[in-house]
Short mmCIF file of C-alpha atoms in Angstrom, two decimals:
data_model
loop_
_atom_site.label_atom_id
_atom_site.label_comp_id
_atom_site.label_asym_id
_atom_site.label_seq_id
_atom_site.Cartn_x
_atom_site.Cartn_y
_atom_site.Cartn_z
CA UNK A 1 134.80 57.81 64.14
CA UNK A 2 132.96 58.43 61.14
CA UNK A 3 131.37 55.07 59.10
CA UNK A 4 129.61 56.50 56.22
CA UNK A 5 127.72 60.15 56.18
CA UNK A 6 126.04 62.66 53.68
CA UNK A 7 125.18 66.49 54.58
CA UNK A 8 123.46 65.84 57.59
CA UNK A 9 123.05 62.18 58.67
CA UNK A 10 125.61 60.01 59.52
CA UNK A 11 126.29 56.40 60.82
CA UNK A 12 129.94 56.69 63.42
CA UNK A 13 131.36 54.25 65.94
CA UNK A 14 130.75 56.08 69.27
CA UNK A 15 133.25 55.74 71.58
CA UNK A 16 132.07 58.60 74.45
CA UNK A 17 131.95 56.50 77.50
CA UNK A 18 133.46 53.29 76.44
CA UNK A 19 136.64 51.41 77.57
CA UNK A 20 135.87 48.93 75.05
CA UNK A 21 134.34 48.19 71.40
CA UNK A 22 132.14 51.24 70.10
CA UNK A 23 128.30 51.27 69.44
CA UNK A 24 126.89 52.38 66.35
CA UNK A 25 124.95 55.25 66.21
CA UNK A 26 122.95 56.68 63.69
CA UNK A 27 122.72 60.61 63.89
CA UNK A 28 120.67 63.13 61.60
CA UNK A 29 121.56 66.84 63.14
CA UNK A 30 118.94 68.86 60.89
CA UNK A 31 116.05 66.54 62.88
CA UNK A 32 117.92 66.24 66.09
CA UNK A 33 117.41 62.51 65.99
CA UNK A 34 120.56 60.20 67.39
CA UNK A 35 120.15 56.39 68.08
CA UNK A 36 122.21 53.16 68.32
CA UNK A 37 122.44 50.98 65.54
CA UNK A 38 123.96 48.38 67.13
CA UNK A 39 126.05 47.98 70.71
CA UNK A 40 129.01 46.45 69.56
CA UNK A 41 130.69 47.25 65.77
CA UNK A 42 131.13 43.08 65.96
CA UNK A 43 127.15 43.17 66.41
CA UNK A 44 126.91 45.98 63.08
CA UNK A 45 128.90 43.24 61.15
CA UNK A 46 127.06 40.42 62.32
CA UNK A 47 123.78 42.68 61.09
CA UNK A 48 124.98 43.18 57.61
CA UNK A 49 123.79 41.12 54.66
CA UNK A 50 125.31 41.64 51.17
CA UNK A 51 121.89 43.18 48.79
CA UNK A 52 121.14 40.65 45.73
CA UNK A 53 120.95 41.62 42.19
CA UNK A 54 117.93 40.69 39.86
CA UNK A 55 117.94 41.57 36.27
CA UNK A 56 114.33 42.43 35.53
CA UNK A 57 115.87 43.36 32.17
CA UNK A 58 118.34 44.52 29.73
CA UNK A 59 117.44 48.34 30.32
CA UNK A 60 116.68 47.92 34.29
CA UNK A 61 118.29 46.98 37.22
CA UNK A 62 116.62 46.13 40.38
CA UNK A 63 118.07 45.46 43.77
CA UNK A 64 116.44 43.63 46.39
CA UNK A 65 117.55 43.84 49.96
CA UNK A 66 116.93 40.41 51.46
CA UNK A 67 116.51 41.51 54.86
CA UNK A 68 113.90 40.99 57.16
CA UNK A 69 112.35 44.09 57.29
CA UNK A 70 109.86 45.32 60.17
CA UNK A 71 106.10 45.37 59.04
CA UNK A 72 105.97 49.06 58.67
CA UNK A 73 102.08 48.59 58.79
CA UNK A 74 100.08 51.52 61.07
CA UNK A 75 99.07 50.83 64.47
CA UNK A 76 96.16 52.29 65.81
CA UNK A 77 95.66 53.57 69.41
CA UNK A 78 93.34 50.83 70.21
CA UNK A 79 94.86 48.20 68.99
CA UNK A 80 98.42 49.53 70.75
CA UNK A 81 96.48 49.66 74.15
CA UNK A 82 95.20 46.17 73.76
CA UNK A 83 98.94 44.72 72.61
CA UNK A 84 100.41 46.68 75.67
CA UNK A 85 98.03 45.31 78.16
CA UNK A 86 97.70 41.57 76.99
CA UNK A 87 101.27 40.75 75.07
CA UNK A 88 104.20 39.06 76.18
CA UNK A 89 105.85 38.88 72.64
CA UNK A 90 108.94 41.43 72.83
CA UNK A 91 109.07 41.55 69.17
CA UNK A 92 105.39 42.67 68.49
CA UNK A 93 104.94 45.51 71.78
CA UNK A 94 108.77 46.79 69.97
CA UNK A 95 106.92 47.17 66.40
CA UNK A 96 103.75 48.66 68.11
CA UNK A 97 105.80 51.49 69.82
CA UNK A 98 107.58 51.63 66.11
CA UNK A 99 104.77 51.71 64.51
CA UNK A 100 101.57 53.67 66.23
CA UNK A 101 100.16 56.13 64.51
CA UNK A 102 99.03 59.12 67.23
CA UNK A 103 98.24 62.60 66.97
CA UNK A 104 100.40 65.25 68.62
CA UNK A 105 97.66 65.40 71.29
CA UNK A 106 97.95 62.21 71.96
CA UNK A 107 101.68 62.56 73.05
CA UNK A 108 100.52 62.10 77.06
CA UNK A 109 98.28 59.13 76.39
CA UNK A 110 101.22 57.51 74.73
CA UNK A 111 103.11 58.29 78.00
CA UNK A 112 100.12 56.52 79.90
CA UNK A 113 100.49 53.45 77.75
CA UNK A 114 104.47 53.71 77.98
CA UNK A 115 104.43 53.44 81.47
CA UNK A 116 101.80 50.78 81.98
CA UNK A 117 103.50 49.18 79.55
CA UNK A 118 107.02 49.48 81.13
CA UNK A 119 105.28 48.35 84.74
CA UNK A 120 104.31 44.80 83.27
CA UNK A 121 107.64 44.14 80.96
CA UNK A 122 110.87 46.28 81.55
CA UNK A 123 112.75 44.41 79.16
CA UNK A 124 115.99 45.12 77.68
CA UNK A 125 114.70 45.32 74.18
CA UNK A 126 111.18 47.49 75.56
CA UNK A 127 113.14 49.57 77.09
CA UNK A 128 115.28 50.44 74.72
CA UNK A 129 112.85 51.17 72.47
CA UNK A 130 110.82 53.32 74.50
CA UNK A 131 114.00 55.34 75.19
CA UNK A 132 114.23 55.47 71.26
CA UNK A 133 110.00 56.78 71.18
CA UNK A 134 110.72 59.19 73.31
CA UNK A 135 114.65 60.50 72.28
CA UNK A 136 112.40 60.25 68.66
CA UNK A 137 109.43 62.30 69.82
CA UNK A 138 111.75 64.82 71.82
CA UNK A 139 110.27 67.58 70.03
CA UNK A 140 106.85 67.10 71.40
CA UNK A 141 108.26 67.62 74.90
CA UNK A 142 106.72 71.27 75.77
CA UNK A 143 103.27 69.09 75.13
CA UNK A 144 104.35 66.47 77.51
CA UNK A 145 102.75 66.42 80.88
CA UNK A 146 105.60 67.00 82.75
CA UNK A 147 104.09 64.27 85.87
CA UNK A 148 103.89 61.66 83.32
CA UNK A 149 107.28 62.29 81.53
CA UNK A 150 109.26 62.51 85.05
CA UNK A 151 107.51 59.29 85.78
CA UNK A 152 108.47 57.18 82.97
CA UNK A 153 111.82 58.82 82.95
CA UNK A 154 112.13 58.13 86.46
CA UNK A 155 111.55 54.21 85.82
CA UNK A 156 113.85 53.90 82.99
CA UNK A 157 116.88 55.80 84.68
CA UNK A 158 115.81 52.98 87.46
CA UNK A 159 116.80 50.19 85.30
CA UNK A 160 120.05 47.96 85.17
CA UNK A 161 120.51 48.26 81.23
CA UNK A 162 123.98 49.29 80.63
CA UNK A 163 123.41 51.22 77.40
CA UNK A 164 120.17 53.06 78.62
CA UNK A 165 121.70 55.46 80.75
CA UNK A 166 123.67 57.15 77.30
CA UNK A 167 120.42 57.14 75.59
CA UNK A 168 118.12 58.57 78.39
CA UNK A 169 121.31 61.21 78.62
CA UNK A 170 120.41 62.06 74.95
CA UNK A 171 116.48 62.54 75.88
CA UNK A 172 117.90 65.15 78.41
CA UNK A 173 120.24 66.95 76.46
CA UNK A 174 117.75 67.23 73.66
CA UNK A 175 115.04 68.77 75.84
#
């Protein structure tokens, strides 16, 4: 069912495969790019926060969003390798894999570090998000060394998570 949408991205309540409340998913068909905005439309409401209005001046309105927003900074490869060998805090290996700035080349290195990565904390939230990195970086997949892919697929697909299986379905279906 169809939130809110504009030529070709769109935000819809996605009800393939539920019995219960929909996710929200984000799709953009001209990139190919699909993800979940949040797993329950009670979780999407509980996310949104009305945007505030500040008069700068007669002539010009601003508005601020007052939501915490990600540091959007750039990651480099070094420092992503050192945060995905030595941290434990969910929140900063989530905006690392956000966040890196790598090469096209460096596609299979990333897959290194995923995996580690994945070996020392299979979390919920990291796993999600490397499901997102790599649904995300689909398009790179004839680079991928196709050893390292299976194996990091493999170990995802071998997790509990409930909503993971849907999104490593869209990895496949986009290769």
């Amino acid at each position: 069912m169809l939130l809110n949408g504009d030529g070709h991205t769109w935000v819809v309540m996605d009800y393939r495969g539920k019995t219960k409340e929909p996710s929200i998913v984000y799709i953009d068909v001209e990139e190919e790019v699909e993800f979940q905005i949040a797993r329950s439309f009670s979780e999407f409401i509980e996310g949104l926060q009305a945007e505030e209005m500040v008069i700068v001046d007669e002539d010009e309105i601003e508005i601020t969003d007052d939501m915490d927003m990600p540091e959007m900074e750039e990651i480099t490869k070094e420092q992503a390798e050192h945060i995905f060998k030595t941290s434990n805090d969910e929140a900063e290996i989530i905006r690392t894999i956000t966040n890196i700035d790598i090469d096209e080349e460096d596609i299979n290195w990333m897959l290194d570090q995923l995996t580690l990565l994945l070996d020392r904390n299979n979390s919920e939230g990291v796993a999600e998000r490397i499901a997102g990195y790599l649904l995300v970086h689909s398009y790179l997949r004839g680079m991928m060394d196709d050893t390292k892919y299976s194996l990091l697929m493999n170990k995802l697909k071998a997790l509990p998570y409930t909503d993971l299986p849907y999104k490593l379905e869209m990895i496949e279906e986009s290769e």
